[in-house]
CSV table of N, CA, C and O in Angstrom, one decimal:
chain,number,residue,atom,x,y,z
A,9,MET,N,-10.8,-7.5,-12.9
A,9,MET,CA,-10.7,-8.1,-11.6
A,9,MET,C,-11.7,-7.4,-10.6
A,9,MET,O,-11.7,-6.2,-10.4
A,10,GLN,N,-12.5,-8.2,-10.0
A,10,GLN,CA,-13.5,-7.6,-9.1
A,10,GLN,C,-12.8,-7.7,-7.7
A,10,GLN,O,-12.2,-8.7,-7.3
A,11,LEU,N,-12.9,-6.5,-7.1
A,11,LEU,CA,-12.3,-6.5,-5.7
A,11,LEU,C,-13.0,-7.2,-4.7
A,11,LEU,O,-14.3,-7.2,-4.7
A,12,PRO,N,-12.3,-7.8,-3.7
A,12,PRO,CA,-13.0,-8.5,-2.6
A,12,PRO,C,-13.5,-7.5,-1.7
A,12,PRO,O,-13.2,-6.3,-1.7
A,13,ASP,N,-14.3,-7.9,-0.7
A,13,ASP,CA,-14.8,-7.0,0.3
A,13,ASP,C,-13.6,-6.9,1.4
A,13,ASP,O,-13.6,-7.5,2.4
A,14,PHE,N,-12.8,-6.0,1.0
A,14,PHE,CA,-11.5,-5.9,1.9
A,14,PHE,C,-11.9,-5.3,3.2
A,14,PHE,O,-11.1,-5.5,4.2
A,15,MET,N,-13.0,-4.5,3.3
A,15,MET,CA,-13.3,-4.0,4.6
A,15,MET,C,-13.6,-5.1,5.7
A,15,MET,O,-13.5,-4.9,6.8
A,16,ALA,N,-13.9,-6.3,5.3
A,16,ALA,CA,-14.1,-7.3,6.2
A,16,ALA,C,-12.8,-7.8,6.8
A,16,ALA,O,-12.8,-8.5,7.9
A,17,TYR,N,-11.7,-7.3,6.4
A,17,TYR,CA,-10.3,-7.6,6.9
A,17,TYR,C,-9.8,-6.6,7.8
A,17,TYR,O,-8.7,-6.7,8.3
A,18,ALA,N,-10.6,-5.5,8.1
A,18,ALA,CA,-10.1,-4.5,9.0
A,18,ALA,C,-9.7,-4.9,10.3
A,18,ALA,O,-8.7,-4.4,10.9
A,19,LYS,N,-10.3,-6.0,10.9
A,19,LYS,CA,-9.9,-6.5,12.1
A,19,LYS,C,-8.6,-7.1,12.1
A,19,LYS,O,-7.9,-7.3,13.3
A,20,ASN,N,-8.1,-7.4,11.0
A,20,ASN,CA,-6.6,-8.0,10.9
A,20,ASN,C,-5.6,-7.0,11.0
A,20,ASN,O,-4.4,-7.3,11.2
A,21,PHE,N,-5.9,-5.7,10.9
A,21,PHE,CA,-4.8,-4.6,10.8
A,21,PHE,C,-4.3,-4.4,12.2
A,21,PHE,O,-5.0,-4.2,13.2
A,22,SER,N,-3.0,-4.3,12.4
A,22,SER,CA,-2.3,-3.8,13.5
A,22,SER,C,-1.0,-3.2,13.0
A,22,SER,O,-0.5,-3.6,12.0
A,23,GLN,N,-0.5,-2.2,13.7
A,23,GLN,CA,0.7,-1.6,13.3
A,23,GLN,C,1.9,-2.7,13.3
A,23,GLN,O,2.7,-2.8,12.3
A,24,LYS,N,1.9,-3.4,14.4
A,24,LYS,CA,3.0,-4.5,14.5
A,24,LYS,C,2.8,-5.5,13.3
A,24,LYS,O,3.9,-5.8,12.7
A,25,GLY,N,1.6,-5.9,13.1
A,25,GLY,CA,1.4,-6.9,12.0
A,25,GLY,C,1.8,-6.3,10.6
A,25,GLY,O,2.3,-7.0,9.8
A,26,PHE,N,1.5,-5.0,10.4
A,26,PHE,CA,1.8,-4.4,9.1
A,26,PHE,C,3.4,-4.3,9.0
A,26,PHE,O,3.9,-4.8,8.0
A,27,VAL,N,4.1,-3.9,9.9
A,27,VAL,CA,5.5,-3.8,9.9
A,27,VAL,C,6.2,-5.1,9.7
A,27,VAL,O,7.1,-5.3,8.8
A,28,GLU,N,5.7,-6.1,10.4
A,28,GLU,CA,6.2,-7.5,10.3
A,28,GLU,C,6.0,-8.0,8.8
A,28,GLU,O,6.8,-8.6,8.2
A,29,LYS,N,4.8,-7.8,8.3
A,29,LYS,CA,4.5,-8.4,7.0
A,29,LYS,C,5.3,-7.7,5.9
A,29,LYS,O,5.9,-8.3,5.1
A,30,ILE,N,5.3,-6.4,5.9
A,30,ILE,CA,6.1,-5.6,4.9
A,30,ILE,C,7.6,-6.0,5.0
A,30,ILE,O,8.2,-6.1,3.9
A,31,SER,N,8.2,-6.0,6.1
A,31,SER,CA,9.5,-6.4,6.3
A,31,SER,C,9.8,-7.9,5.7
A,31,SER,O,10.9,-8.1,5.0
A,32,ARG,N,8.9,-8.7,5.9
A,32,ARG,CA,9.1,-10.1,5.5
A,32,ARG,C,8.9,-10.2,4.0
A,32,ARG,O,9.5,-11.0,3.3
A,33,ILE,N,8.0,-9.5,3.3
A,33,ILE,CA,7.7,-9.7,1.9
A,33,ILE,C,8.2,-8.7,1.0
A,33,ILE,O,7.9,-8.7,-0.2
A,34,ALA,N,8.9,-7.7,1.5
A,34,ALA,CA,9.3,-6.5,0.7
A,34,ALA,C,9.8,-6.9,-0.6
A,34,ALA,O,9.3,-6.5,-1.7
A,35,LYS,N,10.9,-7.6,-0.7
A,35,LYS,CA,11.5,-7.9,-1.9
A,35,LYS,C,10.7,-8.7,-2.9
A,35,LYS,O,10.6,-8.5,-4.1
A,36,ARG,N,10.0,-9.7,-2.3
A,36,ARG,CA,9.1,-10.6,-3.1
A,36,ARG,C,7.9,-9.7,-3.6
A,36,ARG,O,7.4,-9.9,-4.8
A,37,ALA,N,7.4,-8.8,-2.9
A,37,ALA,CA,6.2,-8.1,-3.2
A,37,ALA,C,6.5,-7.0,-4.3
A,37,ALA,O,5.7,-6.7,-5.1
A,38,GLY,N,7.7,-6.4,-4.3
A,38,GLY,CA,8.1,-5.5,-5.2
A,38,GLY,C,7.9,-4.0,-4.7
A,38,GLY,O,7.0,-3.8,-3.7
A,39,SER,N,8.5,-3.1,-5.4
A,39,SER,CA,8.4,-1.7,-4.9
A,39,SER,C,7.1,-1.1,-4.9
A,39,SER,O,6.7,-0.3,-4.2
A,40,LYS,N,6.3,-1.4,-6.0
A,40,LYS,CA,5.0,-0.8,-6.2
A,40,LYS,C,4.1,-1.2,-5.0
A,40,LYS,O,3.4,-0.3,-4.4
A,41,LEU,N,4.0,-2.5,-4.6
A,41,LEU,CA,3.1,-2.9,-3.5
A,41,LEU,C,3.6,-2.2,-2.2
A,41,LEU,O,2.8,-1.7,-1.4
A,42,VAL,N,4.9,-2.2,-2.0
A,42,VAL,CA,5.4,-1.8,-0.8
A,42,VAL,C,5.2,-0.2,-0.6
A,42,VAL,O,4.8,0.3,0.4
A,43,TYR,N,5.5,0.5,-1.8
A,43,TYR,CA,5.2,1.9,-1.8
A,43,TYR,C,3.8,2.3,-1.5
A,43,TYR,O,3.5,3.1,-0.7
A,44,ALA,N,2.9,1.5,-2.1
A,44,ALA,CA,1.4,1.8,-2.0
A,44,ALA,C,1.1,1.5,-0.5
A,44,ALA,O,0.3,2.4,0.1
A,45,SER,N,1.6,0.4,0.0
A,45,SER,CA,1.2,0.1,1.4
A,45,SER,C,1.8,1.1,2.4
A,45,SER,O,1.1,1.5,3.4
A,46,LEU,N,3.0,1.6,2.2
A,46,LEU,CA,3.6,2.6,3.0
A,46,LEU,C,2.9,3.9,3.0
A,46,LEU,O,2.7,4.5,4.0
A,47,ILE,N,2.5,4.3,1.8
A,47,ILE,CA,1.7,5.6,1.7
A,47,ILE,C,0.4,5.4,2.5
A,47,ILE,O,0.1,6.3,3.3
A,48,LEU,N,-0.3,4.3,2.4
A,48,LEU,CA,-1.5,4.2,3.2
A,48,LEU,C,-1.2,4.1,4.7
A,48,LEU,O,-1.9,4.8,5.5
A,49,TYR,N,-0.1,3.4,5.1
A,49,TYR,CA,0.2,3.3,6.5
A,49,TYR,C,0.6,4.7,7.1
A,49,TYR,O,0.1,5.1,8.1
A,50,TYR,N,1.4,5.5,6.4
A,50,TYR,CA,1.8,6.8,6.9
A,50,TYR,C,0.6,7.8,6.8
A,50,TYR,O,0.4,8.6,7.7
A,51,THR,N,-0.3,7.6,5.8
A,51,THR,CA,-1.5,8.5,5.7
A,51,THR,C,-2.4,8.2,6.9
A,51,THR,O,-3.0,9.1,7.4
A,52,LEU,N,-2.5,7.0,7.3
A,52,LEU,CA,-3.4,6.6,8.4
A,52,LEU,C,-2.9,7.3,9.6
A,52,LEU,O,-3.7,7.6,10.5
A,53,GLN,N,-1.7,7.6,9.8
A,53,GLN,CA,-1.1,8.2,11.0
A,53,GLN,C,-1.4,9.7,11.0
A,53,GLN,O,-1.3,10.4,12.1
A,54,SER,N,-1.9,10.3,9.9
A,54,SER,CA,-2.2,11.7,9.8
A,54,SER,C,-3.5,12.1,10.5
A,54,SER,O,-4.5,11.4,10.4
A,55,ASP,N,-3.4,13.2,11.2
A,55,ASP,CA,-4.7,13.7,11.9
A,55,ASP,C,-5.5,14.4,10.9
A,55,ASP,O,-6.6,15.0,11.2
A,56,LYS,N,-5.1,14.6,9.6
A,56,LYS,CA,-5.8,15.5,8.6
A,56,LYS,C,-6.7,14.5,7.7
A,56,LYS,O,-7.3,15.0,6.8
A,57,VAL,N,-6.7,13.2,8.0
A,57,VAL,CA,-7.4,12.2,7.2
A,57,VAL,C,-8.8,11.9,7.9
A,57,VAL,O,-8.8,11.7,9.1
A,58,SER,N,-9.8,11.9,7.1
A,58,SER,CA,-11.1,11.7,7.6
A,58,SER,C,-11.3,10.3,8.2
A,58,SER,O,-10.5,9.3,7.9
A,59,VAL,N,-12.2,10.1,9.1
A,59,VAL,CA,-12.5,8.8,9.7
A,59,VAL,C,-12.9,7.9,8.6
A,59,VAL,O,-12.5,6.7,8.7
A,60,LYS,N,-13.6,8.3,7.7
A,60,LYS,CA,-14.1,7.3,6.6
A,60,LYS,C,-12.8,6.8,5.8
A,60,LYS,O,-12.7,5.7,5.5
A,61,ASP,N,-12.0,7.7,5.5
A,61,ASP,CA,-10.7,7.4,4.8
A,61,ASP,C,-9.9,6.5,5.6
A,61,ASP,O,-9.3,5.4,5.1
A,62,LYS,N,-9.8,6.7,6.9
A,62,LYS,CA,-9.0,5.9,7.8
A,62,LYS,C,-9.6,4.5,7.8
A,62,LYS,O,-8.8,3.4,7.9
A,63,ALA,N,-10.9,4.4,7.8
A,63,ALA,CA,-11.6,3.0,7.9
A,63,ALA,C,-11.2,2.2,6.6
A,63,ALA,O,-10.9,1.0,6.7
A,64,ILE,N,-11.2,2.9,5.4
A,64,ILE,CA,-11.0,2.1,4.2
A,64,ILE,C,-9.5,1.7,4.1
A,64,ILE,O,-9.1,0.7,3.7
A,65,ILE,N,-8.6,2.6,4.7
A,65,ILE,CA,-7.1,2.3,4.7
A,65,ILE,C,-6.9,1.1,5.6
A,65,ILE,O,-6.2,0.2,5.3
A,66,ILE,N,-7.6,1.1,6.8
A,66,ILE,CA,-7.4,0.0,7.7
A,66,ILE,C,-7.9,-1.3,7.1
A,66,ILE,O,-7.3,-2.3,7.2
A,67,GLY,N,-9.0,-1.2,6.3
A,67,GLY,CA,-9.5,-2.4,5.6
A,67,GLY,C,-8.5,-2.9,4.6
A,67,GLY,O,-8.3,-4.1,4.5
A,68,ALA,N,-7.9,-2.0,3.8
A,68,ALA,CA,-7.0,-2.4,2.8
A,68,ALA,C,-5.7,-3.0,3.4
A,68,ALA,O,-5.2,-4.0,3.0
A,69,LEU,N,-5.2,-2.4,4.4
A,69,LEU,CA,-4.0,-2.9,5.1
A,69,LEU,C,-4.3,-4.2,5.9
A,69,LEU,O,-3.4,-5.1,5.9
A,70,GLY,N,-5.5,-4.3,6.5
A,70,GLY,CA,-5.9,-5.6,7.0
A,70,GLY,C,-5.9,-6.7,6.0
A,70,GLY,O,-5.5,-7.8,6.3
A,71,TYR,N,-6.3,-6.3,4.8
A,71,TYR,CA,-6.4,-7.4,3.7
A,71,TYR,C,-5.0,-7.8,3.4
A,71,TYR,O,-4.7,-9.0,3.2
A,72,LEU,N,-4.1,-6.9,3.3
A,72,LEU,CA,-2.7,-7.1,3.0
A,72,LEU,C,-2.1,-8.1,4.0
A,72,LEU,O,-1.4,-9.0,3.7
A,73,ILE,N,-2.4,-7.8,5.3
A,73,ILE,CA,-1.8,-8.6,6.4
A,73,ILE,C,-2.4,-9.9,6.5
A,73,ILE,O,-1.7,-10.9,6.8
A,74,SER,N,-3.6,-10.1,6.2
A,74,SER,CA,-4.3,-11.4,6.3
A,74,SER,C,-3.7,-12.4,5.5
A,74,SER,O,-3.5,-12.3,4.3
A,75,PRO,N,-3.5,-13.6,6.1
A,75,PRO,CA,-3.0,-14.7,5.4
A,75,PRO,C,-4.1,-15.4,4.6
A,75,PRO,O,-3.9,-16.1,3.6
A,76,LEU,N,-5.4,-15.0,4.9
A,76,LEU,CA,-6.5,-15.6,4.1
A,76,LEU,C,-7.2,-14.5,3.3
A,76,LEU,O,-8.0,-13.7,3.8
A,77,ASP,N,-6.8,-14.4,2.1
A,77,ASP,CA,-7.5,-13.5,1.1
A,77,ASP,C,-7.8,-14.2,-0.2
A,77,ASP,O,-7.6,-15.4,-0.3
A,78,VAL,N,-8.3,-13.6,-1.1
A,78,VAL,CA,-8.9,-14.1,-2.3
A,78,VAL,C,-7.8,-15.1,-3.0
A,78,VAL,O,-8.1,-16.2,-3.4
A,79,VAL,N,-6.6,-14.5,-3.3
A,79,VAL,CA,-5.5,-15.2,-3.8
A,79,VAL,C,-4.4,-15.4,-2.8
A,79,VAL,O,-3.8,-14.3,-2.5
A,80,PRO,N,-4.2,-16.5,-2.2
A,80,PRO,CA,-3.2,-16.7,-1.1
A,80,PRO,C,-1.8,-16.1,-1.6
A,80,PRO,O,-1.4,-16.4,-2.7
A,81,ASP,N,-1.2,-15.4,-0.6
A,81,ASP,CA,0.1,-14.7,-0.9
A,81,ASP,C,1.2,-15.7,-1.2
A,81,ASP,O,2.2,-15.4,-1.9
A,82,ALA,N,1.0,-17.0,-0.9
A,82,ALA,CA,2.1,-18.0,-1.1
A,82,ALA,C,2.2,-18.4,-2.6
A,82,ALA,O,3.1,-18.9,-3.1
A,83,ILE,N,1.1,-18.1,-3.4
A,83,ILE,CA,1.1,-18.4,-4.8
A,83,ILE,C,2.0,-17.4,-5.5
A,83,ILE,O,1.7,-16.2,-5.5
A,84,PRO,N,3.1,-17.8,-6.3
A,84,PRO,CA,4.0,-17.0,-6.9
A,84,PRO,C,3.3,-16.0,-7.9
A,84,PRO,O,2.3,-16.4,-8.5
A,85,ILE,N,3.7,-14.8,-7.9
A,85,ILE,CA,3.3,-13.7,-8.7
A,85,ILE,C,1.9,-13.3,-8.5
A,85,ILE,O,1.6,-12.2,-8.0
A,86,ALA,N,0.9,-14.2,-8.7
A,86,ALA,CA,-0.6,-13.8,-8.5
A,86,ALA,C,-0.9,-13.6,-7.0
A,86,ALA,O,-1.8,-12.9,-6.8
A,87,GLY,N,-0.2,-14.2,-6.1
A,87,GLY,CA,-0.5,-14.2,-4.7
A,87,GLY,C,-0.6,-12.8,-4.1
A,87,GLY,O,-1.4,-12.6,-3.2
A,88,LEU,N,0.2,-11.9,-4.7
A,88,LEU,CA,0.2,-10.5,-4.1
A,88,LEU,C,-0.6,-9.6,-5.1
A,88,LEU,O,-0.7,-8.4,-4.7
A,89,GLY,N,-1.0,-10.0,-6.3
A,89,GLY,CA,-1.7,-9.2,-7.2
A,89,GLY,C,-3.0,-8.6,-6.7
A,89,GLY,O,-3.3,-7.5,-6.9
A,90,ASP,N,-3.7,-9.5,-6.0
A,90,ASP,CA,-5.0,-9.0,-5.4
A,90,ASP,C,-4.8,-7.9,-4.3
A,90,ASP,O,-5.5,-7.1,-4.1
A,91,ASP,N,-3.7,-8.2,-3.6
A,91,ASP,CA,-3.3,-7.2,-2.5
A,91,ASP,C,-3.0,-5.9,-3.1
A,91,ASP,O,-3.4,-4.8,-2.7
A,92,LEU,N,-2.2,-5.9,-4.2
A,92,LEU,CA,-1.8,-4.6,-4.9
A,92,LEU,C,-3.1,-4.0,-5.5
A,92,LEU,O,-3.3,-2.7,-5.3
A,93,ALA,N,-4.0,-4.7,-6.0
A,93,ALA,CA,-5.2,-4.1,-6.6
A,93,ALA,C,-6.0,-3.4,-5.5
A,93,ALA,O,-6.6,-2.3,-5.7
A,94,VAL,N,-6.1,-4.0,-4.3
A,94,VAL,CA,-6.9,-3.4,-3.3
A,94,VAL,C,-6.2,-2.1,-2.8
A,94,VAL,O,-6.8,-1.0,-2.6
A,95,LEU,N,-4.8,-2.1,-2.6
A,95,LEU,CA,-4.1,-1.0,-2.2
A,95,LEU,C,-4.2,0.2,-3.2
A,95,LEU,O,-4.5,1.3,-2.9
A,96,VAL,N,-4.1,-0.1,-4.5
A,96,VAL,CA,-4.2,0.9,-5.6
A,96,VAL,C,-5.6,1.5,-5.7
A,96,VAL,O,-5.8,2.7,-5.8
A,97,TYR,N,-6.6,0.6,-5.4
A,97,TYR,CA,-8.0,1.1,-5.4
A,97,TYR,C,-8.2,2.1,-4.3
A,97,TYR,O,-8.7,3.2,-4.4
A,98,VAL,N,-7.7,1.8,-3.1
A,98,VAL,CA,-7.8,2.7,-2.0
A,98,VAL,C,-6.9,4.0,-2.2
A,98,VAL,O,-7.4,5.1,-1.9
A,99,LEU,N,-5.8,3.8,-2.8
A,99,LEU,CA,-4.9,5.0,-3.0
A,99,LEU,C,-5.6,5.9,-4.0
A,99,LEU,O,-5.5,7.2,-3.8
A,100,ASN,N,-6.3,5.4,-5.0
A,100,ASN,CA,-7.0,6.2,-5.9
A,100,ASN,C,-8.1,7.0,-5.2
A,100,ASN,O,-8.4,8.1,-5.6
A,101,LYS,N,-8.8,6.4,-4.3
A,101,LYS,CA,-9.8,7.1,-3.5
A,101,LYS,C,-9.2,8.2,-2.6
A,101,LYS,O,-9.9,9.2,-2.4
A,102,ILE,N,-8.1,8.0,-2.1
A,102,ILE,CA,-7.6,9.0,-1.1
A,102,ILE,C,-6.4,9.9,-1.6
A,102,ILE,O,-5.9,10.8,-0.9
A,103,TRP,N,-6.0,9.8,-2.9
A,103,TRP,CA,-4.7,10.3,-3.3
A,103,TRP,C,-4.7,11.8,-3.1
A,103,TRP,O,-3.7,12.4,-2.8
A,104,GLY,N,-5.8,12.5,-3.3
A,104,GLY,CA,-5.9,14.0,-3.2
A,104,GLY,C,-5.5,14.4,-1.7
A,104,GLY,O,-5.2,15.5,-1.5
A,105,ASP,N,-5.7,13.5,-0.7
A,105,ASP,CA,-5.4,13.8,0.7
A,105,ASP,C,-4.0,13.4,1.1
A,105,ASP,O,-3.6,13.6,2.2
A,106,VAL,N,-3.2,12.7,0.3
A,106,VAL,CA,-1.9,12.3,0.6
A,106,VAL,C,-1.0,13.5,0.5
A,106,VAL,O,-0.8,14.1,-0.5
A,107,GLU,N,-0.2,13.8,1.6
A,107,GLU,CA,0.6,14.9,1.7
A,107,GLU,C,2.0,14.5,1.1
A,107,GLU,O,2.4,13.3,1.1
A,108,GLU,N,2.7,15.5,0.7
A,108,GLU,CA,4.0,15.3,0.0
A,108,GLU,C,5.0,14.7,1.0
A,108,GLU,O,5.8,13.8,0.6
A,109,ASP,N,4.9,15.1,2.2
A,109,ASP,CA,5.8,14.5,3.2
A,109,ASP,C,5.6,13.0,3.4
A,109,ASP,O,6.5,12.2,3.7
A,110,VAL,N,4.4,12.5,3.3
A,110,VAL,CA,4.0,11.1,3.3
A,110,VAL,C,4.7,10.3,2.1
A,110,VAL,O,5.3,9.3,2.3
A,111,LYS,N,4.6,10.9,1.0
A,111,LYS,CA,5.2,10.3,-0.2
A,111,LYS,C,6.7,10.2,-0.1
A,111,LYS,O,7.3,9.2,-0.4
A,112,GLU,N,7.3,11.3,0.5
A,112,GLU,CA,8.8,11.3,0.7
A,112,GLU,C,9.1,10.3,1.8
A,112,GLU,O,10.2,9.6,1.6
A,113,LYS,N,8.5,10.2,2.8
A,113,LYS,CA,8.8,9.3,3.9
A,113,LYS,C,8.6,7.9,3.4
A,113,LYS,O,9.5,7.0,3.7
A,114,ALA,N,7.7,7.5,2.5
A,114,ALA,CA,7.5,6.2,1.9
A,114,ALA,C,8.7,5.9,1.0
A,114,ALA,O,9.2,4.8,1.0
A,115,LYS,N,9.1,6.9,0.2
A,115,LYS,CA,10.2,6.7,-0.7
A,115,LYS,C,11.5,6.4,0.1
A,115,LYS,O,12.3,5.6,-0.3
A,116,GLU,N,11.7,7.2,1.2
A,116,GLU,CA,12.8,7.1,2.0
A,116,GLU,C,12.9,5.6,2.6
A,116,GLU,O,14.0,4.9,2.6
A,117,LYS,N,11.8,5.1,3.0
A,117,LYS,CA,11.7,3.7,3.6
A,117,LYS,C,12.0,2.7,2.5
A,117,LYS,O,12.7,1.7,2.7
A,118,LEU,N,11.5,3.0,1.3
A,118,LEU,CA,11.8,2.1,0.1
A,118,LEU,C,13.3,1.9,-0.1
A,118,LEU,O,13.8,0.8,-0.4
A,119,SER,N,14.1,3.0,0.1
A,119,SER,CA,15.5,2.9,-0.2
A,119,SER,C,16.2,1.9,0.7
A,119,SER,O,17.4,1.6,0.5
A,120,LYS,N,15.6,1.5,1.8
A,120,LYS,CA,16.2,0.5,2.7
A,120,LYS,C,16.0,-1.0,2.2
A,120,LYS,O,16.8,-1.8,2.6
A,121,TRP,N,15.1,-1.2,1.2
A,121,TRP,CA,14.8,-2.5,0.7
A,121,TRP,C,15.1,-2.6,-0.8
A,121,TRP,O,15.3,-3.7,-1.3
A,122,PHE,N,15.1,-1.5,-1.5
A,122,PHE,CA,15.2,-1.5,-3.0
A,122,PHE,C,16.3,-0.6,-3.5
A,122,PHE,O,16.6,0.4,-2.9
A,123,ASP,N,16.8,-0.9,-4.7
A,123,ASP,CA,17.9,-0.1,-5.3
A,123,ASP,C,17.1,1.0,-6.1
A,123,ASP,O,15.9,0.9,-6.2
A,124,GLU,N,17.8,1.9,-6.7
A,124,GLU,CA,17.2,3.0,-7.5
A,124,GLU,C,16.4,2.6,-8.7
A,124,GLU,O,15.2,3.2,-8.9
A,125,ASP,N,16.8,1.6,-9.4
A,125,ASP,CA,16.0,1.1,-10.5
A,125,ASP,C,14.7,0.5,-10.0
A,125,ASP,O,13.7,0.7,-10.7
A,126,GLU,N,14.7,-0.3,-9.0
A,126,GLU,CA,13.4,-0.9,-8.4
A,126,GLU,C,12.5,0.2,-7.9
A,126,GLU,O,11.3,0.2,-8.1
A,127,ILE,N,13.1,1.3,-7.3
A,127,ILE,CA,12.3,2.4,-6.7
A,127,ILE,C,11.7,3.1,-7.9
A,127,ILE,O,10.6,3.7,-7.8
A,128,GLY,N,12.4,3.2,-9.0
A,128,GLY,CA,11.9,3.9,-10.2
A,128,GLY,C,10.6,3.3,-10.8
A,128,GLY,O,9.8,4.0,-11.4
A,129,GLU,N,10.4,2.0,-10.5
A,129,GLU,CA,9.2,1.4,-10.9
A,129,GLU,C,7.9,2.0,-10.3
A,129,GLU,O,6.8,1.8,-10.8
A,130,ILE,N,8.0,2.6,-9.1
A,130,ILE,CA,6.8,3.2,-8.6
A,130,ILE,C,6.1,4.3,-9.3
A,130,ILE,O,5.0,4.6,-9.2
A,131,ASN,N,6.9,4.9,-10.3
A,131,ASN,CA,6.5,6.0,-11.0
A,131,ASN,C,5.3,5.6,-12.0
A,131,ASN,O,4.6,6.4,-12.4
A,132,ASP,N,5.2,4.3,-12.3
A,132,ASP,CA,4.1,4.0,-13.1
A,132,ASP,C,3.0,3.2,-12.4
A,132,ASP,O,2.2,2.5,-13.0
A,133,LEU,N,3.0,3.3,-11.1
A,133,LEU,CA,2.0,2.7,-10.2
A,133,LEU,C,0.6,3.0,-10.7
A,133,LEU,O,-0.3,2.2,-10.7
A,134,PHE,N,0.4,4.3,-11.1
A,134,PHE,CA,-0.9,4.8,-11.4
A,134,PHE,C,-1.0,5.2,-12.9
A,134,PHE,O,-2.0,5.8,-13.3
A,135,LYS,N,0.0,4.8,-13.7
A,135,LYS,CA,0.1,5.3,-15.1
A,135,LYS,C,-1.3,5.3,-15.8
A,135,LYS,O,-1.6,6.3,-16.4
A,136,LYS,N,-2.0,4.2,-15.8
A,136,LYS,CA,-3.3,4.1,-16.6
A,136,LYS,C,-4.4,4.8,-15.7
A,136,LYS,O,-5.3,5.4,-16.3
A,137,ASP,N,-4.3,4.6,-14.5
A,137,ASP,CA,-5.5,5.0,-13.6
A,137,ASP,C,-5.5,6.3,-13.2
A,137,ASP,O,-6.5,7.0,-12.9
A,138,HIS,N,-4.3,6.9,-12.9
A,138,HIS,CA,-4.3,8.2,-12.1
A,138,HIS,C,-3.0,8.9,-12.5
A,138,HIS,O,-2.1,9.0,-11.8
A,139,PRO,N,-2.8,9.5,-13.7
A,139,PRO,CA,-1.6,10.1,-14.2
A,139,PRO,C,-1.0,11.2,-13.2
A,139,PRO,O,0.1,11.2,-13.1
A,140,SER,N,-1.8,11.9,-12.5
A,140,SER,CA,-1.3,12.9,-11.7
A,140,SER,C,-0.7,12.3,-10.3
A,140,SER,O,0.0,13.0,-9.6
A,141,ALA,N,-0.9,11.0,-10.1
A,141,ALA,CA,-0.4,10.4,-8.9
A,141,ALA,C,1.1,10.3,-8.8
A,141,ALA,O,1.7,10.3,-7.8
A,142,THR,N,1.8,10.4,-9.9
A,142,THR,CA,3.2,10.3,-9.9
A,142,THR,C,3.9,11.7,-9.8
A,142,THR,O,5.1,11.8,-9.7
A,143,ASP,N,3.1,12.7,-9.8
A,143,ASP,CA,3.6,14.1,-9.7
A,143,ASP,C,4.1,14.2,-8.3
A,143,ASP,O,3.2,14.4,-7.4
A,144,SER,N,5.3,14.3,-8.0
A,144,SER,CA,5.7,14.6,-6.6
A,144,SER,C,7.0,15.3,-6.6
A,144,SER,O,7.7,15.5,-7.5
């Protein structure tokens, strides 16, 4: 799958838009997409993240929020697949800069929407791509 130019979606990002979108799609999107997006969202708030990394995070979250992306979110299953691909791509780029407290904060927020079995699915988010990503 070729990734879209998600940086073109940076203008769509806002904190309010992110919170509204995640709250609305959490169960349908699944724990992996929500966890990835929460990590990016909380990492964006850190003053230890470079401006370059913040720019790509904003682009990825803007892509998630946008109703107009490569595969419309309304299409069952596939609709959020492109969003997850963009989020995982950006997570792979910045994973070394993600602090443990951000990962814990994201997991804590997940517990408001998902049960333990569903949260367990986040452990294989990077299984093929980034084995050390699940070390927390």
